[in-house]
mmCIF file with all atom_site columns, N, CA and C in Angstrom:
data_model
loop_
_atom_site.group_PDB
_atom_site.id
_atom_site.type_symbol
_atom_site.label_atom_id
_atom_site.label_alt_id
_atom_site.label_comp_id
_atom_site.label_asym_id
_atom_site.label_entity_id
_atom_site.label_seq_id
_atom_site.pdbx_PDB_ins_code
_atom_site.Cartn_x
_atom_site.Cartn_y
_atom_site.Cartn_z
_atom_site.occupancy
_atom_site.B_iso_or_equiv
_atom_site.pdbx_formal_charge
_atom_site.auth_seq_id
_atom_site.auth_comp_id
_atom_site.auth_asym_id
_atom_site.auth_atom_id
_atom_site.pdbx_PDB_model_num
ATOM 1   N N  . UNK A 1 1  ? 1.596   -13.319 -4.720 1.00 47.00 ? 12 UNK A N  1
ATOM 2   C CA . UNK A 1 1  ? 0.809   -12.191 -4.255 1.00 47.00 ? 12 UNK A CA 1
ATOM 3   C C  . UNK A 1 1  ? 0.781   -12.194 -2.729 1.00 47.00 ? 12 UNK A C  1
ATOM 4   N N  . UNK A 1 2  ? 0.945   -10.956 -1.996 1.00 52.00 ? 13 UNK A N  1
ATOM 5   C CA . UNK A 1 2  ? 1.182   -10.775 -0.636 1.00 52.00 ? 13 UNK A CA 1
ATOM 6   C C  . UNK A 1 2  ? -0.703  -9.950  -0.396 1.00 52.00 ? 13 UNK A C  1
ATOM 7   N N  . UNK A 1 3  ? -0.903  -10.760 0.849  1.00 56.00 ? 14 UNK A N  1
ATOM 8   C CA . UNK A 1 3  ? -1.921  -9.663  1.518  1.00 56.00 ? 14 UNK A CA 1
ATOM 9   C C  . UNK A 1 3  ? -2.014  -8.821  2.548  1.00 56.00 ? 14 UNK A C  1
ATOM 10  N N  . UNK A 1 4  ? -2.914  -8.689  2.851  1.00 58.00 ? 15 UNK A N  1
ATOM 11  C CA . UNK A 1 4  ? -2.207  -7.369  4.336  1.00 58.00 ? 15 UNK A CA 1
ATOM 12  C C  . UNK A 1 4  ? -1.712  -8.484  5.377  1.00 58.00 ? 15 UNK A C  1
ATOM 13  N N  . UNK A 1 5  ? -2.304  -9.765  5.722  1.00 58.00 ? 16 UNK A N  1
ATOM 14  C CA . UNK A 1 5  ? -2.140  -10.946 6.502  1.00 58.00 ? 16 UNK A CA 1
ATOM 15  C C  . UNK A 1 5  ? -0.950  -10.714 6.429  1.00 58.00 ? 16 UNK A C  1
ATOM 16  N N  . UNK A 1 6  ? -0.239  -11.210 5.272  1.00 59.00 ? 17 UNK A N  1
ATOM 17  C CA . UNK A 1 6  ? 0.972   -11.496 5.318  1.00 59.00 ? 17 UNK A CA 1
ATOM 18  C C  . UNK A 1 6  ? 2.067   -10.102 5.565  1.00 59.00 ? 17 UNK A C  1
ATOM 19  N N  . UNK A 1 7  ? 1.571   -9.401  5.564  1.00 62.00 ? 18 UNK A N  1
ATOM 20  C CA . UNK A 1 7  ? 2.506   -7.514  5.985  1.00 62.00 ? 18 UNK A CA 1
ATOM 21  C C  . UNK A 1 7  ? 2.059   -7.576  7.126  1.00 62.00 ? 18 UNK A C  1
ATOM 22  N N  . UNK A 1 8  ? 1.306   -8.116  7.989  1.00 61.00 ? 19 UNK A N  1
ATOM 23  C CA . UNK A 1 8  ? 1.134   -7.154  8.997  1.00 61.00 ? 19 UNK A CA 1
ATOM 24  C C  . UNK A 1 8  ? 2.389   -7.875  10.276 1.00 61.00 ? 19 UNK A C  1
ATOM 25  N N  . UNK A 1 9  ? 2.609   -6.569  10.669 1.00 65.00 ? 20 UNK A N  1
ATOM 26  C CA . UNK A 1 9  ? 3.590   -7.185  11.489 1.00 65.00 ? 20 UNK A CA 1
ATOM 27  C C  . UNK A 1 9  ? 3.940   -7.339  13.128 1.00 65.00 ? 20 UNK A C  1
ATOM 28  N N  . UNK A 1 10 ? 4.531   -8.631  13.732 1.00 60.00 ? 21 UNK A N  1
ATOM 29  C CA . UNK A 1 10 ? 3.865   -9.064  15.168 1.00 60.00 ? 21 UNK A CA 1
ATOM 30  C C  . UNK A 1 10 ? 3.335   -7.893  15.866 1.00 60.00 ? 21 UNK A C  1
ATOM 31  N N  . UNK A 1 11 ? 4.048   -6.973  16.023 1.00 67.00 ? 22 UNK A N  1
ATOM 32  C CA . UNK A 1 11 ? 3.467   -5.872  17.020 1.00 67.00 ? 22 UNK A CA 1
ATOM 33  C C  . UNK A 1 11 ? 2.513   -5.340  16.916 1.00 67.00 ? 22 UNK A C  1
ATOM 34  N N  . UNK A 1 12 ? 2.191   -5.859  15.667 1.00 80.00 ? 23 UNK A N  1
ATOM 35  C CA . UNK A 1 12 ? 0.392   -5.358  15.257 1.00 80.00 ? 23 UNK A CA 1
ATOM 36  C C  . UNK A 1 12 ? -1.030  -6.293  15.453 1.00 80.00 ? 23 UNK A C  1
ATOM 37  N N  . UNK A 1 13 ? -0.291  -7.863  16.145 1.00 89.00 ? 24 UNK A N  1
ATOM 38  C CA . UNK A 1 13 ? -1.342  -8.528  16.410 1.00 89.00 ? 24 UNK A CA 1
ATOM 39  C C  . UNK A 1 13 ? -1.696  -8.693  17.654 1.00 89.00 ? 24 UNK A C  1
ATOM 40  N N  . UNK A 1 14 ? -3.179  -8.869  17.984 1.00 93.00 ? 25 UNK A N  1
ATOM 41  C CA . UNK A 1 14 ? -3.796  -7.876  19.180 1.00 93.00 ? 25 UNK A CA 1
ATOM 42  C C  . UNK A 1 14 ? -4.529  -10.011 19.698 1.00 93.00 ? 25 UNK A C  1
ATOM 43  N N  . UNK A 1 15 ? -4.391  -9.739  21.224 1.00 93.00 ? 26 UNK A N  1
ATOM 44  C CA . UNK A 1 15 ? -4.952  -11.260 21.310 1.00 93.00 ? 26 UNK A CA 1
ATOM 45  C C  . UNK A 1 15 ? -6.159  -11.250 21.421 1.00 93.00 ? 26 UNK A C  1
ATOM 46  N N  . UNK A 1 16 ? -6.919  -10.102 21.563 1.00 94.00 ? 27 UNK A N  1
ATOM 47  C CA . UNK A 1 16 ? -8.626  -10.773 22.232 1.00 94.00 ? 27 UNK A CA 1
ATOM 48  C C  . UNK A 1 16 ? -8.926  -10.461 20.028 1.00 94.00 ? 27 UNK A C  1
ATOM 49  N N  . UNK A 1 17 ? -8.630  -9.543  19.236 1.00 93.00 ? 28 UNK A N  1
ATOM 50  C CA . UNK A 1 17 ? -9.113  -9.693  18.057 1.00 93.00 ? 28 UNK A CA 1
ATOM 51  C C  . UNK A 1 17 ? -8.686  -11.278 17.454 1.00 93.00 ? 28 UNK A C  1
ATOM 52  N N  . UNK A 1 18 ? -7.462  -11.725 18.149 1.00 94.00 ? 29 UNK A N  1
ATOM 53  C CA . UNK A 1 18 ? -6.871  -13.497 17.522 1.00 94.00 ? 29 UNK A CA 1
ATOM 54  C C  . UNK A 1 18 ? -8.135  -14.400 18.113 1.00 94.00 ? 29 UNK A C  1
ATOM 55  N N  . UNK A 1 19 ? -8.278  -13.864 19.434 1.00 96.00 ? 30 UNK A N  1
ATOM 56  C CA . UNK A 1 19 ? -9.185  -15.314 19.861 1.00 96.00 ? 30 UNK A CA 1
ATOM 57  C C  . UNK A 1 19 ? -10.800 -14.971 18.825 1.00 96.00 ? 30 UNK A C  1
ATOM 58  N N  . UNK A 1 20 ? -11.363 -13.713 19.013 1.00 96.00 ? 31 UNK A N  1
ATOM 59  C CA . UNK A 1 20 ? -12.560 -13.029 18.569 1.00 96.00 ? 31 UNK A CA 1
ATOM 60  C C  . UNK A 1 20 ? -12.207 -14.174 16.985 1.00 96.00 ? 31 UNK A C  1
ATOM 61  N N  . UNK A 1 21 ? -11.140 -13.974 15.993 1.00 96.00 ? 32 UNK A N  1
ATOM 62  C CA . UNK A 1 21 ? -11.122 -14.779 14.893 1.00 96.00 ? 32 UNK A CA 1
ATOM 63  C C  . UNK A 1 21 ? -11.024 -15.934 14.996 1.00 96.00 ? 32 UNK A C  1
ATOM 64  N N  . UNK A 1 22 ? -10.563 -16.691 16.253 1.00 97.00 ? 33 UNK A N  1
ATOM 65  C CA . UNK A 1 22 ? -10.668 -17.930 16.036 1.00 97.00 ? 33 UNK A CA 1
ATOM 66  C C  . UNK A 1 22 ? -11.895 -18.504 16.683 1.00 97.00 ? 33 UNK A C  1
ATOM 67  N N  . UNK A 1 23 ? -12.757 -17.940 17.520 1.00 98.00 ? 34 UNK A N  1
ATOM 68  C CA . UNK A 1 23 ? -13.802 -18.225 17.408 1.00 98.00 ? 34 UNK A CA 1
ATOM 69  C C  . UNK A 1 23 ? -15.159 -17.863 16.564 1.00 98.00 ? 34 UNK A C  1
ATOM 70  N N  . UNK A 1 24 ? -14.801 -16.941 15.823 1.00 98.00 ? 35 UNK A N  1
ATOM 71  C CA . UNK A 1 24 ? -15.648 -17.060 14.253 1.00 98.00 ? 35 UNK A CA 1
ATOM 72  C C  . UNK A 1 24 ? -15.087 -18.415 13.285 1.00 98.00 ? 35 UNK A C  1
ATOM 73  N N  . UNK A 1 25 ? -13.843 -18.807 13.272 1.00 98.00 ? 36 UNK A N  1
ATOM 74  C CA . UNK A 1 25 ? -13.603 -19.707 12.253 1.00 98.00 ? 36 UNK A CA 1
ATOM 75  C C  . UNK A 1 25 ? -14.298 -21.042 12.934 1.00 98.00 ? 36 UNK A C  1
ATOM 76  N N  . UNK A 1 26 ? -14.061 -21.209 14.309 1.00 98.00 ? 37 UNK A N  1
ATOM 77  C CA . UNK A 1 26 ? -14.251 -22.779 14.424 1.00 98.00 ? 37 UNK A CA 1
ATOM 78  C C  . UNK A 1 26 ? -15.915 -22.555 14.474 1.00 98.00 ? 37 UNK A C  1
ATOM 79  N N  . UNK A 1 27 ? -16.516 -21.454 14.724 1.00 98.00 ? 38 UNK A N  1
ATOM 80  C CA . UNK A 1 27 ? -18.211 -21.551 14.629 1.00 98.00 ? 38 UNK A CA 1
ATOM 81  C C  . UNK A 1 27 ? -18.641 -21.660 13.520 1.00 98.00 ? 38 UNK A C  1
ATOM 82  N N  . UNK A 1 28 ? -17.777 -21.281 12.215 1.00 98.00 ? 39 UNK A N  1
ATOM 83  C CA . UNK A 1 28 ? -17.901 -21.353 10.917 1.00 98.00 ? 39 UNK A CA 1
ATOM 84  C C  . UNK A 1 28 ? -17.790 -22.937 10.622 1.00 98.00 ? 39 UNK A C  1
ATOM 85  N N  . UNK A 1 29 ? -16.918 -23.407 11.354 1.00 98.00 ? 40 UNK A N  1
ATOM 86  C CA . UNK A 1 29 ? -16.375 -24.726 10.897 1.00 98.00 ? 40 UNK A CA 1
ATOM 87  C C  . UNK A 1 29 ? -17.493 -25.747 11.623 1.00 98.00 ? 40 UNK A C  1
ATOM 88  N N  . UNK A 1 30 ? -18.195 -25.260 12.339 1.00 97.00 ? 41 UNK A N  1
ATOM 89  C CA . UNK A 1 30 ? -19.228 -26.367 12.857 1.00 97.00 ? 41 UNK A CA 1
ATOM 90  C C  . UNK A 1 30 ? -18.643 -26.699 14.388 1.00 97.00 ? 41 UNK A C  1
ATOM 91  N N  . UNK A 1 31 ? -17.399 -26.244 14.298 1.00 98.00 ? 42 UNK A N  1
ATOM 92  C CA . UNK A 1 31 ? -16.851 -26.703 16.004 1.00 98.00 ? 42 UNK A CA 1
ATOM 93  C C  . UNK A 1 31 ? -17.059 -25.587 16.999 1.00 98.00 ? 42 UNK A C  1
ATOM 94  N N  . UNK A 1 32 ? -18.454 -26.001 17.645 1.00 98.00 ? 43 UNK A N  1
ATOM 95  C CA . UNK A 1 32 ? -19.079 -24.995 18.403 1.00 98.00 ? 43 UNK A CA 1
ATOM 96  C C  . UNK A 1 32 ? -18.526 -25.214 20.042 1.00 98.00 ? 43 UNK A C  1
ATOM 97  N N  . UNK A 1 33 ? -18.197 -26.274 20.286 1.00 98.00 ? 44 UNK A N  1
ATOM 98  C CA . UNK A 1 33 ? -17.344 -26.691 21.564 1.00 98.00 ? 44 UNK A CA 1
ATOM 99  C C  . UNK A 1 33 ? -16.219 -26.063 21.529 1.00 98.00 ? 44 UNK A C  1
ATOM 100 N N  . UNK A 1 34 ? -15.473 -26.255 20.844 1.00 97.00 ? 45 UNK A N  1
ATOM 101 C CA . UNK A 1 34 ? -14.258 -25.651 20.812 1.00 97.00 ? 45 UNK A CA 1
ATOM 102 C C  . UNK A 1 34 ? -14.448 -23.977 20.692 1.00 97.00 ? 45 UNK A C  1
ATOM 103 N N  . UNK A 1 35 ? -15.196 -23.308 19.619 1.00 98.00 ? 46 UNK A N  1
ATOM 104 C CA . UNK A 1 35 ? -15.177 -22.121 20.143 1.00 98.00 ? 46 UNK A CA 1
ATOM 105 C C  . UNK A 1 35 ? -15.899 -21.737 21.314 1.00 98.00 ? 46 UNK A C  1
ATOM 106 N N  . UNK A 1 36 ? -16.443 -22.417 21.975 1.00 98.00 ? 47 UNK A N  1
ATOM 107 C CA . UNK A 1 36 ? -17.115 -21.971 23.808 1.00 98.00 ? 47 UNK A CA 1
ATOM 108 C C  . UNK A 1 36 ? -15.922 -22.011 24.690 1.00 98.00 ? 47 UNK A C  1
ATOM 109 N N  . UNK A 1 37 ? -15.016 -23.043 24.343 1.00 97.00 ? 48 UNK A N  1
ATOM 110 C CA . UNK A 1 37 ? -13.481 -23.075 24.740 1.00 97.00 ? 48 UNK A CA 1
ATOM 111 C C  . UNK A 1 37 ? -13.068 -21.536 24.917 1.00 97.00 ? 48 UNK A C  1
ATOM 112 N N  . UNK A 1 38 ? -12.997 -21.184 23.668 1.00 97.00 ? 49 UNK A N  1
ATOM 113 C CA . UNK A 1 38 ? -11.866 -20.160 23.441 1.00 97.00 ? 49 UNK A CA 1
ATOM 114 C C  . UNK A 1 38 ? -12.807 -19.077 24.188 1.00 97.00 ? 49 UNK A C  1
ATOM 115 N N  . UNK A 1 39 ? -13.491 -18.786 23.699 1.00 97.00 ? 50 UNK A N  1
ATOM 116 C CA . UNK A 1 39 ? -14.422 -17.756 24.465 1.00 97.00 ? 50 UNK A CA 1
ATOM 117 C C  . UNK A 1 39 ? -14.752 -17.605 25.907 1.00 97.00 ? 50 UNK A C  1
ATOM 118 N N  . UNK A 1 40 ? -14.233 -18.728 26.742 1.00 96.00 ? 51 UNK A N  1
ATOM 119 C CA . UNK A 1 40 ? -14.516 -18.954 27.979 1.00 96.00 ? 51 UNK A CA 1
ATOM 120 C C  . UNK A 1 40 ? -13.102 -18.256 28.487 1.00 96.00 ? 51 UNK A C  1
ATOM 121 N N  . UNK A 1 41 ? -12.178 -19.145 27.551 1.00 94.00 ? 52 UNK A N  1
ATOM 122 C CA . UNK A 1 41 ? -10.824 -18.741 28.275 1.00 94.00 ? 52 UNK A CA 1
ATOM 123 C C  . UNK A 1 41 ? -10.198 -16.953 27.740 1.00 94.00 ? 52 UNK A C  1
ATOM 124 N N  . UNK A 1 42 ? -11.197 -16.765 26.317 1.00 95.00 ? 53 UNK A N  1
ATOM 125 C CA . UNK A 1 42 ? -10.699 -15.193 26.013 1.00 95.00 ? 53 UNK A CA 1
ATOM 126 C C  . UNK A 1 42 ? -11.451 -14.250 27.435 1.00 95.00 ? 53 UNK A C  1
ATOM 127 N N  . UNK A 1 43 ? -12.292 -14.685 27.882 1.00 95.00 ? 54 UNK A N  1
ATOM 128 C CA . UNK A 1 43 ? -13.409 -13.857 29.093 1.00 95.00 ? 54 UNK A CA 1
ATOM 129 C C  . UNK A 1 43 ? -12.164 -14.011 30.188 1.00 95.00 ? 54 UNK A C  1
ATOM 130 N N  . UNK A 1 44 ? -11.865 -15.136 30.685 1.00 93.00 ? 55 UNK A N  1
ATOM 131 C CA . UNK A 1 44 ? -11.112 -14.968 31.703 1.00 93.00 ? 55 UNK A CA 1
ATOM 132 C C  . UNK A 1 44 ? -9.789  -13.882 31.543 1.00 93.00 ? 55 UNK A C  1
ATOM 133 N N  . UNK A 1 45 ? -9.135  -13.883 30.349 1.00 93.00 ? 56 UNK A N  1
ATOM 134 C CA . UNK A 1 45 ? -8.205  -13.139 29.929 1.00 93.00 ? 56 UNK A CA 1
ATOM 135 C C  . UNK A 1 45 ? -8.275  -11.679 29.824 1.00 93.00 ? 56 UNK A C  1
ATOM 136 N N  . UNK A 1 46 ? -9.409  -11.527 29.199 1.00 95.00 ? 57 UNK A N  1
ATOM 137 C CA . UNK A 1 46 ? -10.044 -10.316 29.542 1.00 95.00 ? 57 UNK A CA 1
ATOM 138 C C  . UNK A 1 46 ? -10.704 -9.334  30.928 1.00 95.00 ? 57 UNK A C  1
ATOM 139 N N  . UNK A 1 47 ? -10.884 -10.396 31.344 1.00 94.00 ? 58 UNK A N  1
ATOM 140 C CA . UNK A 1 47 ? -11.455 -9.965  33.087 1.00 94.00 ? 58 UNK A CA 1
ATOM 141 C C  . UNK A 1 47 ? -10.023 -9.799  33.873 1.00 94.00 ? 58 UNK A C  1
ATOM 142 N N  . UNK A 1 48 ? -9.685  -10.696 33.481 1.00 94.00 ? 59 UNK A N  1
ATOM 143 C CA . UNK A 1 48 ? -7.562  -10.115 34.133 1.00 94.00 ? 59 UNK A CA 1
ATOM 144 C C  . UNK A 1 48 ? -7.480  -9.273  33.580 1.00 94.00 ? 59 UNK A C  1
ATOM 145 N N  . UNK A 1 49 ? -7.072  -8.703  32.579 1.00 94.00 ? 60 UNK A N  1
ATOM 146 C CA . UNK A 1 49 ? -6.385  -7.462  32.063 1.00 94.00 ? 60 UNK A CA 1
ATOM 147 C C  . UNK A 1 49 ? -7.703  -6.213  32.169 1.00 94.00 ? 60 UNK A C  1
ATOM 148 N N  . UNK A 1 50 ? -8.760  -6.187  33.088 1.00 95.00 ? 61 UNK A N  1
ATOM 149 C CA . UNK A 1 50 ? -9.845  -5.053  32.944 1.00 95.00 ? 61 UNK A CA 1
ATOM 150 C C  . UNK A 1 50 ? -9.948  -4.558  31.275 1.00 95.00 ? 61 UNK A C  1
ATOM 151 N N  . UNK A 1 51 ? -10.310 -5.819  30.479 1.00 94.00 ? 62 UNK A N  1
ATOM 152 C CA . UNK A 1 51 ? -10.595 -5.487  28.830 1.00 94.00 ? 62 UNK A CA 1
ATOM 153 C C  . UNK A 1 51 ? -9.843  -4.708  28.025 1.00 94.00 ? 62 UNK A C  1
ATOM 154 N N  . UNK A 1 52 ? -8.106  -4.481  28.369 1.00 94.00 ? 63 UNK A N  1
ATOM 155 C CA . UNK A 1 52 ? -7.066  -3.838  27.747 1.00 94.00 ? 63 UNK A CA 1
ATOM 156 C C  . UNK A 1 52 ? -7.042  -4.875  27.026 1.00 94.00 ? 63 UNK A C  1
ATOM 157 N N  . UNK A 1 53 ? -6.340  -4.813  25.887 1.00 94.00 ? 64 UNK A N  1
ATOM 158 C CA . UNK A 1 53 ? -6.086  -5.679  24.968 1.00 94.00 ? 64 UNK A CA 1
ATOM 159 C C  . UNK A 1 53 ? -4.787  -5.558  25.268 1.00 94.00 ? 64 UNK A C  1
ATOM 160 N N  . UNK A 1 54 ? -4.140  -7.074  24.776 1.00 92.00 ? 65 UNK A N  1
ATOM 161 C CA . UNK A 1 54 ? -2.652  -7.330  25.138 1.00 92.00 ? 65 UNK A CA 1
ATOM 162 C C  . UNK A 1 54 ? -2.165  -7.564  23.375 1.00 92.00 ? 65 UNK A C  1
ATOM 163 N N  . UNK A 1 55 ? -0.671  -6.635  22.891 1.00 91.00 ? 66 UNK A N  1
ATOM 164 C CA . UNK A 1 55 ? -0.085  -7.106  21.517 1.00 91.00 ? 66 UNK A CA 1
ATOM 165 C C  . UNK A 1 55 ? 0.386   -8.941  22.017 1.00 91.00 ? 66 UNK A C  1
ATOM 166 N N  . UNK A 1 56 ? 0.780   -10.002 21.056 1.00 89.00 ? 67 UNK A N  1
ATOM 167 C CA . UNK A 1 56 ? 1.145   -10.781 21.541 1.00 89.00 ? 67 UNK A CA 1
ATOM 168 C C  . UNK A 1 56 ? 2.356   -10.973 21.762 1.00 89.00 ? 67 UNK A C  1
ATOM 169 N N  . UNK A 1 57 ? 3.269   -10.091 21.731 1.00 89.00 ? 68 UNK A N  1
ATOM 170 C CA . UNK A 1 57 ? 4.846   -9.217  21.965 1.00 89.00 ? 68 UNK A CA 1
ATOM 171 C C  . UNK A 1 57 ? 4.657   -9.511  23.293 1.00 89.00 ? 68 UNK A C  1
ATOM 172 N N  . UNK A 1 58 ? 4.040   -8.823  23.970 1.00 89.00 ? 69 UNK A N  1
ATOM 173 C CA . UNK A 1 58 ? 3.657   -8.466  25.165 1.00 89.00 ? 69 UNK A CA 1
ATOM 174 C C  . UNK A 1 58 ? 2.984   -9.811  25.972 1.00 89.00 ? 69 UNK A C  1
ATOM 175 N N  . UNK A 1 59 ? 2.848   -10.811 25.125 1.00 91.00 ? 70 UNK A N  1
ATOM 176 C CA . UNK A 1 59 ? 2.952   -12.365 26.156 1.00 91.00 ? 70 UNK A CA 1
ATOM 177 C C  . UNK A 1 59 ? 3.844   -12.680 26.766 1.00 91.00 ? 70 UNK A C  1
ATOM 178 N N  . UNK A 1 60 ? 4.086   -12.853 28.396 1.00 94.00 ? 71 UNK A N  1
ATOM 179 C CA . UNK A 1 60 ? 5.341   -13.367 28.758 1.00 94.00 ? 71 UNK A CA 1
ATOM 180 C C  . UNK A 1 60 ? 5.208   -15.016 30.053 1.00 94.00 ? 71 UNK A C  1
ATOM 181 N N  . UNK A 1 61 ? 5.985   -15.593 29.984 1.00 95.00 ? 72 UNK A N  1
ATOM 182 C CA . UNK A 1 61 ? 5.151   -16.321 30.635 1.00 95.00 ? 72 UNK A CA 1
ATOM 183 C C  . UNK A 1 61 ? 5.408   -15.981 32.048 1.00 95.00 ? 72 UNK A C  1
ATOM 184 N N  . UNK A 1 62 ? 5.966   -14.855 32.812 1.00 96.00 ? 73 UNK A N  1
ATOM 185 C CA . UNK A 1 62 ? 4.732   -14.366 33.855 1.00 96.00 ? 73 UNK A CA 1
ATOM 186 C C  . UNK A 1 62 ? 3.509   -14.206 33.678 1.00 96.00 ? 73 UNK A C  1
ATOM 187 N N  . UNK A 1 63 ? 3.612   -13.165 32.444 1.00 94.00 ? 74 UNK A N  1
ATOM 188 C CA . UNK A 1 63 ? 1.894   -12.820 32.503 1.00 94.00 ? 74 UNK A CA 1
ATOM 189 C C  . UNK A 1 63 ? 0.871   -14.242 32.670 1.00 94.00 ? 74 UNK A C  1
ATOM 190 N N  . UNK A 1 64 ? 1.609   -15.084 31.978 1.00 92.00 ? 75 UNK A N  1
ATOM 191 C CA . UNK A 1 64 ? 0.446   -16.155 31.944 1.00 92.00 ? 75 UNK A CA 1
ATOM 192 C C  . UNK A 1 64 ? 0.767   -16.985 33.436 1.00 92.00 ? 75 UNK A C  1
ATOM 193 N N  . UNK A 1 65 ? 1.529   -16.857 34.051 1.00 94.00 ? 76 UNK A N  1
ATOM 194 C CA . UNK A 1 65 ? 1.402   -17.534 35.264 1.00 94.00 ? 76 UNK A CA 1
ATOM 195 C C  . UNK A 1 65 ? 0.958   -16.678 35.596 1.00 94.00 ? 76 UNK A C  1
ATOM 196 N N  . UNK A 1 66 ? 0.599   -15.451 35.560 1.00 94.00 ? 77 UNK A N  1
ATOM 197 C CA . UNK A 1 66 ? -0.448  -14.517 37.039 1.00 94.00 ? 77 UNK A CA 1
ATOM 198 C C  . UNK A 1 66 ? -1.716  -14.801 36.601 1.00 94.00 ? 77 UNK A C  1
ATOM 199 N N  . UNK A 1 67 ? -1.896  -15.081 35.061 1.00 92.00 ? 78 UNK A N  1
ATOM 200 C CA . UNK A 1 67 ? -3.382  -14.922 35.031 1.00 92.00 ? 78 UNK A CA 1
ATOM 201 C C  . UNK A 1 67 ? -4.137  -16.322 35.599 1.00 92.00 ? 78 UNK A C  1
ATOM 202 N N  . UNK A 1 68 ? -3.354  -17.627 35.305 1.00 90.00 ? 79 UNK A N  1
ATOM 203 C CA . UNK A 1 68 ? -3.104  -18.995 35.943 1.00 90.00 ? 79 UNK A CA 1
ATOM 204 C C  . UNK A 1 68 ? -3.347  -18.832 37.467 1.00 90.00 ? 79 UNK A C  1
ATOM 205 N N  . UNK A 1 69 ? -2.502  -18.057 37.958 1.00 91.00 ? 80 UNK A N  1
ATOM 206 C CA . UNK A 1 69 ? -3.030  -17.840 39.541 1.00 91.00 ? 80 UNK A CA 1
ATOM 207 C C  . UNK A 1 69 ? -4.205  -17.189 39.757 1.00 91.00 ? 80 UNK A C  1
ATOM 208 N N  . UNK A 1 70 ? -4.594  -16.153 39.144 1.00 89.00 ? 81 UNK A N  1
ATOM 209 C CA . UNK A 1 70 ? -5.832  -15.337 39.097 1.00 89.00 ? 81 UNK A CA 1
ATOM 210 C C  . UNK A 1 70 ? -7.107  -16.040 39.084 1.00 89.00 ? 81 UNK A C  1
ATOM 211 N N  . UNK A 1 71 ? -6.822  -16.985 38.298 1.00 85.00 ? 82 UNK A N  1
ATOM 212 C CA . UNK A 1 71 ? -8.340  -18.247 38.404 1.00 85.00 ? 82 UNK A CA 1
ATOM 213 C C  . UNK A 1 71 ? -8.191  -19.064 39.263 1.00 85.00 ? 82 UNK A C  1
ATOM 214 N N  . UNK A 1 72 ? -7.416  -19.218 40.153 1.00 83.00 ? 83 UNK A N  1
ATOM 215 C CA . UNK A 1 72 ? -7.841  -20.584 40.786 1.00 83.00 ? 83 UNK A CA 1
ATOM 216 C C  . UNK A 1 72 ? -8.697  -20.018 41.879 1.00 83.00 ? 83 UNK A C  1
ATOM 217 N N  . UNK A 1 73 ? -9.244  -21.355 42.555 1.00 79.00 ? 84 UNK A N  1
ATOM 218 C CA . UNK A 1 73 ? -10.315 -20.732 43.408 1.00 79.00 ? 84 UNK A CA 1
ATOM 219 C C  . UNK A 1 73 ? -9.564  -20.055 44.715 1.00 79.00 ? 84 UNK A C  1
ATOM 220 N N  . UNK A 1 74 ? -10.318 -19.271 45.575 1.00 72.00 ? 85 UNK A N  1
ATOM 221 C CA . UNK A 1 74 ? -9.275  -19.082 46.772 1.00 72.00 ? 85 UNK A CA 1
ATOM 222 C C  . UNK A 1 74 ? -8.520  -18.489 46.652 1.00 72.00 ? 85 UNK A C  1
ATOM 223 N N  . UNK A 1 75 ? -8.386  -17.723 45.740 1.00 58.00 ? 86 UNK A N  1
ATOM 224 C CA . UNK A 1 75 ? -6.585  -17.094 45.944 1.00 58.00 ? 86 UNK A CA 1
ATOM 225 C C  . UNK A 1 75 ? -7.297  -15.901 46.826 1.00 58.00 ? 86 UNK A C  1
ATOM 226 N N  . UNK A 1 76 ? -5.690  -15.371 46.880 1.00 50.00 ? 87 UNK A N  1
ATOM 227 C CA . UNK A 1 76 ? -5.721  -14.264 48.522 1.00 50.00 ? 87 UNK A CA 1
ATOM 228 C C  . UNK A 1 76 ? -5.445  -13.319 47.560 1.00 50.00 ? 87 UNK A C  1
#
């Protein structure tokens, strides 16, 4: 038996709804550290992209080196 999980396809998965689920599972799971993790680092991700949501197609690792530069302290 197939579910929609299993149909849905990459261009349809969205990253702030991936992190949003993985920090319901690990708060479910009792691992409340770890989801403050994800939630810290989905905020920063989000504050880079002005709250567009990114497909994860659309990960490249520029993007993640600008957003890497975007946090450090000091930048120009």
């Amino acid at each position: 038996m197939t579910t929609n999980r299993t149909k849905r396809r990459p261009s349809e998965v969205y990253l702030f709804r991936t992190i949003d689920t993985l920090i319901f599972r690990r708060r479910s799971a009792g691992r409340d550290a770890t989801a403050d993790l994800y939630r810290a680092a989905g905020n920063w991700f989000r504050k880079f992209r002005n709250g567009r949501d990114l497909c994860l197609l659309g990960m490249t690792p520029s993007l993640v080196d600008a957003l890497s530069l975007s946090c450090r302290p000091g930048k120009s």
